[in-house]
Phi, psi and omega in degrees: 000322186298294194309320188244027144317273199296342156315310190280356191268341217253325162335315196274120179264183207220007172346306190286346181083034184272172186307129170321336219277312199298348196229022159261176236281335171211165199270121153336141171220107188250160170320076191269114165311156183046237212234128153206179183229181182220142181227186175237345226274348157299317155281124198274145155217120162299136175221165186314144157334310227246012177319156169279331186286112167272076192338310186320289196349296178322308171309312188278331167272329167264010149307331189283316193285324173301330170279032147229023173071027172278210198213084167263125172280169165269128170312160166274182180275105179299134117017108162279359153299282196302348178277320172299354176314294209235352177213143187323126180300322199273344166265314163345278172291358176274319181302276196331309193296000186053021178266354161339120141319171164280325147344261158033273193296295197292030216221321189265305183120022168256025173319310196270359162302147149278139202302324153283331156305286164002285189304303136023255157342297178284323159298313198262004169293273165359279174353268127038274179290318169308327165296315174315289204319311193294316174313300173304301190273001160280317197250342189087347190282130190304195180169208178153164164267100162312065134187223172079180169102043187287071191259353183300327167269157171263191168318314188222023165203158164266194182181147141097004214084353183254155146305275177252152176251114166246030161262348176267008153264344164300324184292303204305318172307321210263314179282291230289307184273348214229343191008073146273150202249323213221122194268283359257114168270129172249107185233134189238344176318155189326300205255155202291105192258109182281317194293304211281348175265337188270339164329303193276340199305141170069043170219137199284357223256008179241137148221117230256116167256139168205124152245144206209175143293159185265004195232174151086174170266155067245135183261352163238346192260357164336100168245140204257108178308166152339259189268139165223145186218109160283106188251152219282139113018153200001048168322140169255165177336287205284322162247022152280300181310336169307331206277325213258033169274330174317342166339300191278320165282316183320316192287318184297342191286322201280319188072087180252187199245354178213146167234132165247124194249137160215144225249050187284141174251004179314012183250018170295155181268143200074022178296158174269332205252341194269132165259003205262135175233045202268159176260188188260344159298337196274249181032283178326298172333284186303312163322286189331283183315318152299300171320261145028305187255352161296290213269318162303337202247338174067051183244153178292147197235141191225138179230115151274146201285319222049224203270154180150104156257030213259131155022291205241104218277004194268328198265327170297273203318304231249349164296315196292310181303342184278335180302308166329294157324325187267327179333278203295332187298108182243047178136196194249147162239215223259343196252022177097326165308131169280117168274150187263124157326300213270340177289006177287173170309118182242124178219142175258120186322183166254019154256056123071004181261152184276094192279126151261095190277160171281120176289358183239323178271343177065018182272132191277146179237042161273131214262303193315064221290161156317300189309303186313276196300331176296309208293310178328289186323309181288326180262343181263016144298311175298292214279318211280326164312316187277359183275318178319300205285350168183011194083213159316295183349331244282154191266184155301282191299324151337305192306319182290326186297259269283324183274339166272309188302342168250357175254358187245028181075020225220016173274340165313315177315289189316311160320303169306316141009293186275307193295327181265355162078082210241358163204118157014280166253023156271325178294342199265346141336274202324308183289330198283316192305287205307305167318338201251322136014250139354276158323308218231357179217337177236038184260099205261350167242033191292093199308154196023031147078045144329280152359302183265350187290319177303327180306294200282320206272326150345287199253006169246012188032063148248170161258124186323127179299341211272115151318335193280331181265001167268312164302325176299321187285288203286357161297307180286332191225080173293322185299358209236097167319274178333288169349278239265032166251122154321331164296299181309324181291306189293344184282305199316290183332309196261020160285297132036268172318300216262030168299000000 
């Protein structure tokens, strides 16, 4: 897999001088504490004064947002493995290669960039949202790009202004690194998101919403999502919000497990490209009801800005700037204020995970819920005690105690069992394991972001690279051989879990 990663990647050839950085195997992510958005617009791509594309927008939302004291990063250079996430290697490498036609070109509406910048551009759009995403499923903390929401595009071409779809490389990022299952896209912009639906067709495990206009465009290029809700020429508030009440049974039905949301405002009344007379309290509005039902249910939130032309770019900047602003926001509390998601009570359980309740649902919206982590707990007690008490080895009648004992209900016992301690030096196993734990998986200060490293190999059944967590494993359990190889830990686990 490695060898022919690096063929296709070596394949791409560099004319343009883009960075070494692009063509390994993923763009930097570094370990971030807290609330931050990520952005791109540090790579410049000149476009005409009188272009239809408001280039500016970007800039100008995260200036509004950094004044207001949010915390935007610059994004990194997507990858060509991650553009390959969701899209054909061979359009890939025709993009990295400046080798776009002008077809091409005129098809996304960058005829007249210059190609590096162009190419640019587009990596660190890409980027951006890749950066949001890993940052959200490391930590659980919503998060997003001030820019992205690319849905026009496909596999193996652009349209529309998109390039790379990068929301359909986040999901794809969201299974591959993260096996994540059940995906939700929420797409609201004005226009029909074709590319990101026609990605997902036939794969159960993304499911894809667009409420849109029913005219306009993409007008030949139309792929029909999961749900599609077509609305009328001067759609309004009261029935655009009307459209998005099915929300709510769809999250409950699907259970996802990430929502990536795109928050386009081209449905503003004066939009140039939008037929939609919807206002910026209804914008507001529509943020809520997503945020809102994302923060009850305690799924991870990814936010991309999408579409927004209208006439006048102060109207455009400052809708597009409220999805940011609303992010963290689910209401009023009794005195009128808005409470935040991540400003709720934060505590650490007593396995040391970290819970966020929701101030208005009192629901933790840390999606790695307490119940998750017990079980996780419960089972790497077990496996690493039958690993203590003899390795691998079980005879038959173990086999048998252990399979009557789950079929007659009787693992509480055995827990208790376990908890009152029926041999000595299994209990004393039993601490160190718990304690090694503690360490290696729920410790939110835990140095050099140890924690999400254990965190990652949980969901990519790899093993962790960091010395430091391997010297920590041979401290607490110098006797346990088997333990202390990180491979042997991470096989137990998930033969444990997914057992």
């Amino acid at each position: 897999m490695r060898r022919c990663f690096r063929r296709c990647a070596a394949s791409c050839q560099n004319p343009l001088g883009l960075p070494d950085a692009v063509f390994a195997k993923e763009s930097p992510c570094p370990h971030i504490d807290g609330l931050c958005y990520f952005s791109s617009d540090w790579a410049d791509m000149q476009l005409p004064s009188k272009h239809r594309f408001p280039i500016d927008k970007y800039q100008m939302v995260r200036g509004l947002l950094e004044a207001e004291d949010f915390r935007v990063l610059p994004g990194p250079l997507a990858t060509f493995h991650e553009a390959t996430l969701a899209h054909e290697p061979s359009y890939v490498r025709r993009i990295l290669r400046g080798d776009a036609t002008e077809e091409m070109r005129r098809r996304v509406g960058f005829r007249e960039a210059p190609m590096e910048g162009y190419v640019l551009r587009t990596l660190a759009s890409l980027g951006a949202t890749v950066a949001a995403a890993r940052h959200t499923l490391r930590t659980g903390i919503w998060s997003g790009a001030t820019s992205g929401g690319t849905h026009h595009a496909f596999a193996d071409a652009g349209e529309g202004f998109c390039v790379f779809n990068d929301i359909a490389v986040a999901a794809r990022l969201a299974q591959q690194e993260f096996g994540v299952t059940r995906v939700l896209v929420i797409d609201l912009d004005v226009h029909q998101g074709n590319g990101t639906a026609k990605i997902f067709a036939g794969d159960s495990r993304v499911y894809t919403v667009s409420v849109h206009q029913k005219k306009g465009y993409p007008f030949s290029t139309r792929f029909p999502s999961d749900l599609e809700v077509d609305l009328p020429d001067g759609c309004d508030d009261e029935q655009f919000l009307q459209a998005l009440q099915p929300l709510e049974a769809l999250v409950k039905r699907q259970a996802p497990q990430l929502i990536i949301y795109q928050a386009g405002v081209d449905g503003l009344a004066g939009d140039r490209f939008g037929r939609w007379n919807l206002t910026r309290p209804g914008l507001q509005a529509r943020n809520d009801l997503v945020y809102s039902l994302a923060a009850a249910h305690g799924i991870p939130l990814i936010l991309t800005m999408g579409g927004g032309y209208h006439k006048d770019i102060l109207q455009t900047v400052e809708a597009s700037a409220d999805a940011y602003r609303q992010e963290f926001g689910v209401g009023e509390d009794g005195n009128g204020q808005t409470v935040y998601v991540y400003d709720a009570s934060q505590e650490i359980n007593d396995l040391g995970v970290l819970v966020m309740r929701c101030p208005l649902t009192g629901k933790n919206v840390n999606p790695f819920t307490t119940e998750v982590w017990r079980s996780i707990h419960a089972e790497f007690v077990r496996a690493a005690s039958l690993l203590q008490a003899g390795g691998r080895r079980r005879d038959r009648r173990e086999k048998r105690e252990i399979e009557r004992e789950r079929e007659t209900g009787r693992e509480g016992g055995r827990e208790g069992g376990r908890e009152g301690g029926r041999e000595g030096g299994r209990e004393a196993g039993r601490e160190n394991i718990t304690s090694v734990f503690k360490i290696a998986y729920c410790n939110p200060d835990l140095a050099e972001g140890c924690g999400n490293e254990w965190f990652f190999a949980l969901n990519t059944r790899k093993p962790p690279a960091s010395e430091k967590l391997h010297s920590q494993w041979k401290a607490v359990l110098p006797s346990t051989t088997e333990l202390v190889s990180p491979e042997a830990c991470c096989r137990s686990l998930w033969e444990a879990i997914v057992a």
